[in-house]
Amino acid sequence: MAPPILSLVLPSETGRVLSIQSHTVHGYVGNKSAVFPLEILGFDVDPIHSVQFSNHTGYPSFKGQVLNGQQLWDLIEGLETNDLLYYTHLLTGYIGSVSFLDTVLEVVNKLRFINPKLTYVCDPVMGDEGKLYVPPELVAVYREKVVPVASMLTPNQFEAENLTGLRIVTEKDGLEACNILHAAGPSKVVITSINIDDNLLLIGSHEKEKGQDPERFKIVIPKIPAYFTGTGDLMTALLLGWSNKYPDNLDRAAELAVSSLQAVLQRTVNDYKRSGYDPQTSSLEIRLIQSQDDIRNPEVIYKAEKY
Amino acid sequence: MAPPILSLVLPSETGRILSIQSHTVQGYVGNKSAVFPLQILGFDVDPINSVQFSNHTGYPSFKGQVLNGQQLWDLIEGLEANDLLYYTHLLTGYIGSVSFLNAVLEVVNKLRSINPKLTYVCDPVMGDEGKLYVPPELVAVYREKVVPAASMLTPNQFEAEQLTEFRIVTERDGREACNILHAAGPSKVVITSINIDGNLLLIGSHQKEKGQSAEQFKIVIPKIPAYFTGTGDLMTALLLGWSNKHPDNLDRAAELAVSSLQALLQSTVNDYRRAGYDPQSSSLEIRLIQSQDDIRNPQVRYKAEQYQ
């Protein structure tokens, strides 16, 4: 007889997260970037690895294996047979094919059937800085099928534009994009980075009741002269973690998430410099393990300004 | 150009571990049990998941995928092509086939050719309480090929007996088994649980110089009336972590590892009871996440007694 799932029997400020993302043996992207911070924040995380690669795809080469939709479903069925499909949260990030994304949609339905209050945190990873890096067919699937079922969405500026059909040039555009996304589905939207007049902003929006005006805020983010990998995956995980602890204060949750992330990035740049390496030479693997105290107990340095 | 591996460039008390173990979506065994504690202790861990199963194989059923030797080697080649094969430690646990175990032996050689000082921490998982739960052909491969390559070995009583072909009935037998294993390879041996006269003991042995007498100690472990899964994997990970911080004091490392593990097991039993569940009804998934403070900063409750 399988033991009861304690994270449900003993309620806590945390929860049980099914996280379907990539696994790289080396480095911190996908589940390597998302799972450890959530565990530090006290969540039981069940990772399904959509791929297992030696390293992320930004390196000159990589090798490994990819999960197909059927293999993903096998794992879901294995969990179901043992009554292990009760999750408080589902988390998804980069998905590489329409067929896998369609299977993820079936996972959403299955999990919501078992827990109607499931929170689906979706990072609609499609591209950045004007460039798509997934097959173009995925965009419509995200827009038409995934956004409507997400509880919280964490697009970047490019992704928010693709999902809404709206060009984001001013803060007002960013807020309008959030409204369009609320109407389509998620009650919480965080556009994680927007370039406006050479400043970097995060814009967050929480529609507490359908049809009501959402509570909105922005956080000004420092521009660090370096490229990192895994930061989007880390940001979404931190937003899941902190918004679960502060369900009615998305601004508070975002302050904590941004402050943690910035601490990780600053430490990463400093450590590379200390080792004699110019941080601008290549994209950097983040110093996740070395920053765990900043993840557990972030010092809030970046404050939200409410609109 | 790939950036340098900082965990190597910047000196620290930790290191960079390649951990080749199972992955279960739900529950805490294999890499799910070993990786998080080592990350908490400050190590960069690179996990290769030898399988991806929905849950561990003690449940009524499980589903998932298994890696074969070639796929394991593909990952190693991927890392090698990017100069990412410099590890301070290799960690292995349950291995299900001779072919995979042979591939792991090739990984040991490959890693050692890049870092001759690699520490290979090997949990020679074969069985427990008198019963084998791997294919019997693995036993000889462990004994003849793996043990000689290991830096630290963490067998249980049954596995120590299989590897030494020696029955362990007294503490003296346990110490003798350690000596046999030292002669075969590893300078550090921890027999993680031995039943002697109704007591549960851990016996540790560190042969600091080849041919010298080993420093040996025991720790008396409480018997908790419950079955858990993942504790062996957790124990080996904790021994790796703490013996790296205390390289010349295996007894100190073992005290910290045992104390962490016991605190976690006690929390697990208490939490199940609080939930209204009888801890003896079935084997229990450990409360790993909820016990992270005991892993980071264990209170040493179980002391080592050195043998003279």
CSV table of N, CA, C and O in Angstrom, one decimal, chain B residues 53-130:
chain,number,residue,atom,x,y,z
B,53,PHE,N,11.7,7.0,-13.8
B,53,PHE,CA,10.5,6.2,-13.5
B,53,PHE,C,9.5,7.2,-12.8
B,53,PHE,O,9.9,8.2,-12.1
B,54,SER,N,8.3,6.8,-12.8
B,54,SER,CA,7.2,7.6,-12.2
B,54,SER,C,7.5,7.6,-10.7
B,54,SER,O,7.3,8.6,-10.0
B,55,ASN,N,7.9,6.5,-10.1
B,55,ASN,CA,8.0,6.3,-8.7
B,55,ASN,C,9.0,5.1,-8.4
B,55,ASN,O,9.3,4.4,-9.4
B,56,HIS,N,9.4,4.9,-7.2
B,56,HIS,CA,10.3,3.8,-7.0
B,56,HIS,C,9.7,2.4,-7.1
B,56,HIS,O,8.4,2.3,-7.1
B,57,THR,N,10.5,1.4,-7.3
B,57,THR,CA,10.0,0.1,-7.7
B,57,THR,C,9.3,-0.7,-6.5
B,57,THR,O,8.9,-1.8,-6.7
B,58,GLY,N,9.3,-0.1,-5.3
B,58,GLY,CA,8.6,-0.7,-4.2
B,58,GLY,C,7.1,-0.5,-4.2
B,58,GLY,O,6.4,-1.2,-3.5
B,59,TYR,N,6.6,0.4,-5.0
B,59,TYR,CA,5.2,0.6,-5.2
B,59,TYR,C,4.6,-0.5,-5.9
B,59,TYR,O,5.3,-1.3,-6.6
B,60,PRO,N,3.3,-0.7,-5.9
B,60,PRO,CA,2.7,-1.8,-6.7
B,60,PRO,C,3.0,-1.8,-8.2
B,60,PRO,O,3.1,-2.9,-8.8
B,61,SER,N,3.3,-0.6,-8.7
B,61,SER,CA,3.7,-0.6,-10.1
B,61,SER,C,4.5,0.7,-10.4
B,61,SER,O,4.5,1.6,-9.5
B,62,PHE,N,5.1,0.7,-11.5
B,62,PHE,CA,5.9,1.9,-11.9
B,62,PHE,C,6.0,1.9,-13.4
B,62,PHE,O,5.9,0.8,-14.1
B,63,LYS,N,6.2,3.1,-14.0
B,63,LYS,CA,6.4,3.2,-15.5
B,63,LYS,C,7.5,4.1,-15.8
B,63,LYS,O,7.8,5.1,-15.0
B,64,GLY,N,8.2,3.9,-16.9
B,64,GLY,CA,9.2,4.9,-17.3
B,64,GLY,C,10.3,4.3,-18.2
B,64,GLY,O,10.0,3.3,-18.9
B,65,GLN,N,11.4,5.0,-18.3
B,65,GLN,CA,12.4,4.7,-19.3
B,65,GLN,C,13.8,4.4,-18.6
B,65,GLN,O,14.1,4.9,-17.5
B,66,VAL,N,14.6,3.5,-19.3
B,66,VAL,CA,15.9,3.1,-18.7
B,66,VAL,C,16.9,3.5,-19.7
B,66,VAL,O,16.8,3.4,-20.9
B,67,LEU,N,18.0,4.0,-19.2
B,67,LEU,CA,19.2,4.4,-20.0
B,67,LEU,C,20.0,3.2,-20.3
B,67,LEU,O,20.3,2.4,-19.3
B,68,ASN,N,20.5,3.0,-21.5
B,68,ASN,CA,21.5,1.9,-21.7
B,68,ASN,C,22.9,2.4,-21.7
B,68,ASN,O,23.1,3.7,-21.6
B,69,GLY,N,23.9,1.5,-21.8
B,69,GLY,CA,25.3,1.9,-21.7
B,69,GLY,C,25.7,2.9,-22.7
B,69,GLY,O,26.4,3.9,-22.5
B,70,GLN,N,25.1,2.7,-24.0
B,70,GLN,CA,25.5,3.7,-25.1
B,70,GLN,C,25.0,5.1,-24.8
B,70,GLN,O,25.6,6.1,-25.0
B,71,GLN,N,23.7,5.2,-24.3
B,71,GLN,CA,23.2,6.5,-24.0
B,71,GLN,C,23.9,7.2,-22.9
B,71,GLN,O,24.1,8.4,-22.9
B,72,LEU,N,24.4,6.4,-21.9
B,72,LEU,CA,25.2,6.9,-20.8
B,72,LEU,C,26.5,7.5,-21.5
B,72,LEU,O,26.9,8.6,-21.2
B,73,TRP,N,27.1,6.7,-22.4
B,73,TRP,CA,28.3,7.2,-23.0
B,73,TRP,C,28.1,8.4,-23.9
B,73,TRP,O,29.0,9.3,-24.0
B,74,ASP,N,27.0,8.5,-24.5
B,74,ASP,CA,26.7,9.7,-25.3
B,74,ASP,C,26.8,10.9,-24.5
B,74,ASP,O,27.3,12.0,-24.9
B,75,LEU,N,26.2,10.9,-23.2
B,75,LEU,CA,26.2,12.0,-22.4
B,75,LEU,C,27.7,12.4,-22.0
B,75,LEU,O,28.1,13.5,-21.9
B,76,ILE,N,28.5,11.3,-21.7
B,76,ILE,CA,29.9,11.5,-21.3
B,76,ILE,C,30.6,12.2,-22.5
B,76,ILE,O,31.4,13.2,-22.3
B,77,GLU,N,30.3,11.7,-23.7
B,77,GLU,CA,31.0,12.3,-24.9
B,77,GLU,C,30.5,13.8,-25.1
B,77,GLU,O,31.3,14.6,-25.5
B,78,GLY,N,29.2,14.0,-24.8
B,78,GLY,CA,28.8,15.4,-24.9
B,78,GLY,C,29.5,16.3,-24.0
B,78,GLY,O,29.9,17.4,-24.4
B,79,LEU,N,29.7,15.8,-22.8
B,79,LEU,CA,30.4,16.6,-21.8
B,79,LEU,C,31.9,16.8,-22.2
B,79,LEU,O,32.5,17.9,-22.1
B,80,GLU,N,32.5,15.7,-22.7
B,80,GLU,CA,33.9,15.8,-23.1
B,80,GLU,C,34.1,16.8,-24.2
B,80,GLU,O,35.1,17.5,-24.1
B,81,ALA,N,33.3,16.8,-25.2
B,81,ALA,CA,33.4,17.7,-26.3
B,81,ALA,C,33.4,19.2,-25.9
B,81,ALA,O,34.0,20.0,-26.5
B,82,ASN,N,32.9,19.5,-24.7
B,82,ASN,CA,32.8,20.8,-24.2
B,82,ASN,C,33.8,21.0,-23.0
B,82,ASN,O,33.6,22.0,-22.3
B,83,ASP,N,34.7,20.1,-22.8
B,83,ASP,CA,35.7,20.2,-21.7
B,83,ASP,C,35.0,20.3,-20.4
B,83,ASP,O,35.4,21.1,-19.5
B,84,LEU,N,33.9,19.5,-20.2
B,84,LEU,CA,33.2,19.6,-19.0
B,84,LEU,C,33.3,18.3,-18.1
B,84,LEU,O,32.5,18.0,-17.3
B,85,LEU,N,34.4,17.6,-18.3
B,85,LEU,CA,34.5,16.3,-17.6
B,85,LEU,C,35.5,16.4,-16.4
B,85,LEU,O,35.9,15.3,-16.0
B,86,TYR,N,35.9,17.6,-16.0
B,86,TYR,CA,36.7,17.6,-14.8
B,86,TYR,C,35.8,17.6,-13.6
B,86,TYR,O,35.1,18.6,-13.3
B,87,TYR,N,35.8,16.5,-12.9
B,87,TYR,CA,35.1,16.3,-11.6
B,87,TYR,C,36.0,16.1,-10.5
B,87,TYR,O,37.0,15.4,-10.7
B,88,THR,N,35.6,16.5,-9.3
B,88,THR,CA,36.4,16.1,-8.1
B,88,THR,C,35.8,14.8,-7.5
B,88,THR,O,36.6,14.1,-6.9
B,89,HIS,N,34.6,14.5,-7.8
B,89,HIS,CA,34.0,13.3,-7.2
B,89,HIS,C,33.1,12.6,-8.3
B,89,HIS,O,32.4,13.3,-9.1
B,90,LEU,N,33.0,11.3,-8.2
B,90,LEU,CA,32.0,10.5,-8.9
B,90,LEU,C,31.2,9.7,-7.8
B,90,LEU,O,31.8,9.2,-6.9
B,91,LEU,N,29.9,9.7,-8.0
B,91,LEU,CA,29.0,9.0,-7.0
B,91,LEU,C,28.1,8.0,-7.8
B,91,LEU,O,27.5,8.4,-8.8
B,92,THR,N,28.1,6.8,-7.4
B,92,THR,CA,27.2,5.8,-8.0
B,92,THR,C,26.5,5.0,-6.9
B,92,THR,O,27.0,4.8,-5.8
B,93,GLY,N,25.3,4.6,-7.3
B,93,GLY,CA,24.4,3.8,-6.3
B,93,GLY,C,23.9,2.6,-7.0
B,93,GLY,O,24.7,1.8,-7.6
B,94,TYR,N,22.6,2.4,-7.0
B,94,TYR,CA,22.0,1.3,-7.6
B,94,TYR,C,22.2,1.2,-9.1
B,94,TYR,O,22.0,2.2,-9.8
B,95,ILE,N,22.7,0.1,-9.6
B,95,ILE,CA,23.0,-0.2,-11.0
B,95,ILE,C,22.3,-1.5,-11.4
B,95,ILE,O,22.5,-2.5,-10.6
B,96,GLY,N,21.5,-1.6,-12.4
B,96,GLY,CA,20.7,-2.7,-12.7
B,96,GLY,C,21.2,-3.8,-13.6
B,96,GLY,O,20.5,-4.8,-13.8
B,97,SER,N,22.3,-3.5,-14.3
B,97,SER,CA,22.7,-4.5,-15.3
B,97,SER,C,24.3,-4.5,-15.4
B,97,SER,O,24.9,-3.5,-15.1
B,98,VAL,N,24.8,-5.7,-15.8
B,98,VAL,CA,26.3,-5.8,-15.9
B,98,VAL,C,26.7,-4.8,-17.0
B,98,VAL,O,27.8,-4.2,-16.9
B,99,SER,N,26.0,-4.7,-18.1
B,99,SER,CA,26.4,-3.8,-19.2
B,99,SER,C,26.5,-2.3,-18.7
B,99,SER,O,27.5,-1.6,-19.0
B,100,PHE,N,25.6,-1.9,-17.9
B,100,PHE,CA,25.6,-0.5,-17.4
B,100,PHE,C,26.8,-0.4,-16.4
B,100,PHE,O,27.5,0.6,-16.4
B,101,LEU,N,27.0,-1.4,-15.6
B,101,LEU,CA,28.1,-1.3,-14.6
B,101,LEU,C,29.4,-1.3,-15.4
B,101,LEU,O,30.3,-0.5,-15.0
B,102,ASN,N,29.5,-2.0,-16.4
B,102,ASN,CA,30.8,-1.9,-17.2
B,102,ASN,C,30.9,-0.6,-17.8
B,102,ASN,O,32.1,0.0,-17.9
B,103,ALA,N,29.9,0.0,-18.3
B,103,ALA,CA,30.0,1.4,-18.8
B,103,ALA,C,30.4,2.4,-17.7
B,103,ALA,O,31.2,3.3,-18.0
B,104,VAL,N,29.9,2.2,-16.5
B,104,VAL,CA,30.3,3.0,-15.4
B,104,VAL,C,31.8,2.9,-15.1
B,104,VAL,O,32.5,3.9,-14.9
B,105,LEU,N,32.3,1.7,-15.3
B,105,LEU,CA,33.8,1.5,-15.1
B,105,LEU,C,34.6,2.3,-16.1
B,105,LEU,O,35.6,2.8,-15.8
B,106,GLU,N,34.1,2.3,-17.3
B,106,GLU,CA,34.7,3.1,-18.4
B,106,GLU,C,34.6,4.6,-18.0
B,106,GLU,O,35.6,5.4,-18.3
B,107,VAL,N,33.5,5.0,-17.4
B,107,VAL,CA,33.4,6.4,-17.0
B,107,VAL,C,34.5,6.7,-15.9
B,107,VAL,O,35.1,7.8,-15.9
B,108,VAL,N,34.7,5.8,-14.9
B,108,VAL,CA,35.7,6.0,-13.9
B,108,VAL,C,37.0,6.2,-14.5
B,108,VAL,O,37.7,7.2,-14.2
B,109,ASN,N,37.4,5.4,-15.5
B,109,ASN,CA,38.7,5.5,-16.2
B,109,ASN,C,38.8,6.9,-16.9
B,109,ASN,O,39.8,7.6,-16.8
B,110,LYS,N,37.7,7.2,-17.6
B,110,LYS,CA,37.8,8.5,-18.4
B,110,LYS,C,37.9,9.7,-17.4
B,110,LYS,O,38.8,10.5,-17.6
B,111,LEU,N,37.1,9.7,-16.3
B,111,LEU,CA,37.2,10.8,-15.4
B,111,LEU,C,38.6,10.9,-14.7
B,111,LEU,O,39.2,12.0,-14.6
B,112,ARG,N,39.2,9.7,-14.4
B,112,ARG,CA,40.5,9.7,-13.8
B,112,ARG,C,41.6,10.1,-14.7
B,112,ARG,O,42.6,10.6,-14.3
B,113,SER,N,41.4,9.9,-16.0
B,113,SER,CA,42.4,10.3,-17.0
B,113,SER,C,42.5,11.8,-17.0
B,113,SER,O,43.5,12.4,-17.4
B,114,ILE,N,41.3,12.5,-16.7
B,114,ILE,CA,41.3,13.9,-16.7
B,114,ILE,C,41.6,14.5,-15.4
B,114,ILE,O,42.3,15.5,-15.3
B,115,ASN,N,41.2,13.9,-14.3
B,115,ASN,CA,41.6,14.3,-12.9
B,115,ASN,C,42.0,13.1,-12.2
B,115,ASN,O,41.2,12.3,-11.6
B,116,PRO,N,43.3,12.8,-12.1
B,116,PRO,CA,43.9,11.6,-11.4
B,116,PRO,C,43.5,11.6,-9.9
B,116,PRO,O,43.5,10.5,-9.3
B,117,LYS,N,43.1,12.8,-9.4
B,117,LYS,CA,42.8,12.8,-7.9
B,117,LYS,C,41.3,12.6,-7.7
B,117,LYS,O,40.8,12.8,-6.6
B,118,LEU,N,40.5,12.2,-8.7
B,118,LEU,CA,39.1,11.9,-8.6
B,118,LEU,C,38.8,11.0,-7.4
B,118,LEU,O,39.4,10.0,-7.2
B,119,THR,N,37.8,11.4,-6.6
B,119,THR,CA,37.4,10.6,-5.5
B,119,THR,C,36.1,9.8,-6.0
B,119,THR,O,35.1,10.5,-6.3
B,120,TYR,N,36.2,8.5,-6.0
B,120,TYR,CA,35.0,7.7,-6.5
B,120,TYR,C,34.4,7.1,-5.3
B,120,TYR,O,34.9,6.3,-4.6
B,121,VAL,N,33.2,7.7,-4.9
B,121,VAL,CA,32.4,7.2,-3.8
B,121,VAL,C,31.4,6.2,-4.4
B,121,VAL,O,30.5,6.6,-5.1
B,122,CYS,N,31.5,4.9,-4.0
B,122,CYS,CA,30.7,3.9,-4.5
B,122,CYS,C,29.9,3.2,-3.5
B,122,CYS,O,30.4,2.7,-2.5
B,123,ASP,N,28.5,3.2,-3.7
B,123,ASP,CA,27.6,2.4,-2.9
B,123,ASP,C,27.4,1.2,-3.7
B,123,ASP,O,26.7,1.2,-4.7
B,124,PRO,N,27.9,0.0,-3.3
B,124,PRO,CA,27.8,-1.2,-4.1
B,124,PRO,C,26.5,-1.9,-3.8
B,124,PRO,O,26.4,-2.9,-3.2
B,125,VAL,N,25.4,-1.3,-4.3
B,125,VAL,CA,24.1,-1.8,-4.0
B,125,VAL,C,23.8,-3.1,-4.6
B,125,VAL,O,23.8,-3.3,-5.9
B,126,MET,N,23.6,-4.1,-3.8
B,126,MET,CA,23.3,-5.5,-4.3
B,126,MET,C,22.2,-6.1,-3.6
B,126,MET,O,21.5,-6.9,-4.2
B,127,GLY,N,21.9,-5.8,-2.3
B,127,GLY,CA,20.9,-6.4,-1.6
B,127,GLY,C,20.9,-6.0,-0.1
B,127,GLY,O,21.6,-5.1,0.3
B,128,ASP,N,20.0,-6.7,0.6
B,128,ASP,CA,20.0,-6.3,2.1
B,128,ASP,C,19.3,-7.5,2.8
B,128,ASP,O,18.5,-8.2,2.2
B,129,GLU,N,19.6,-7.6,4.1
B,129,GLU,CA,19.0,-8.6,4.9
B,129,GLU,C,19.0,-10.0,4.3
B,129,GLU,O,17.9,-10.6,4.2
B,130,GLY,N,20.1,-10.3,3.8
B,130,GLY,CA,20.3,-11.7,3.2
B,130,GLY,C,19.8,-11.9,1.8
B,130,GLY,O,19.9,-13.0,1.2
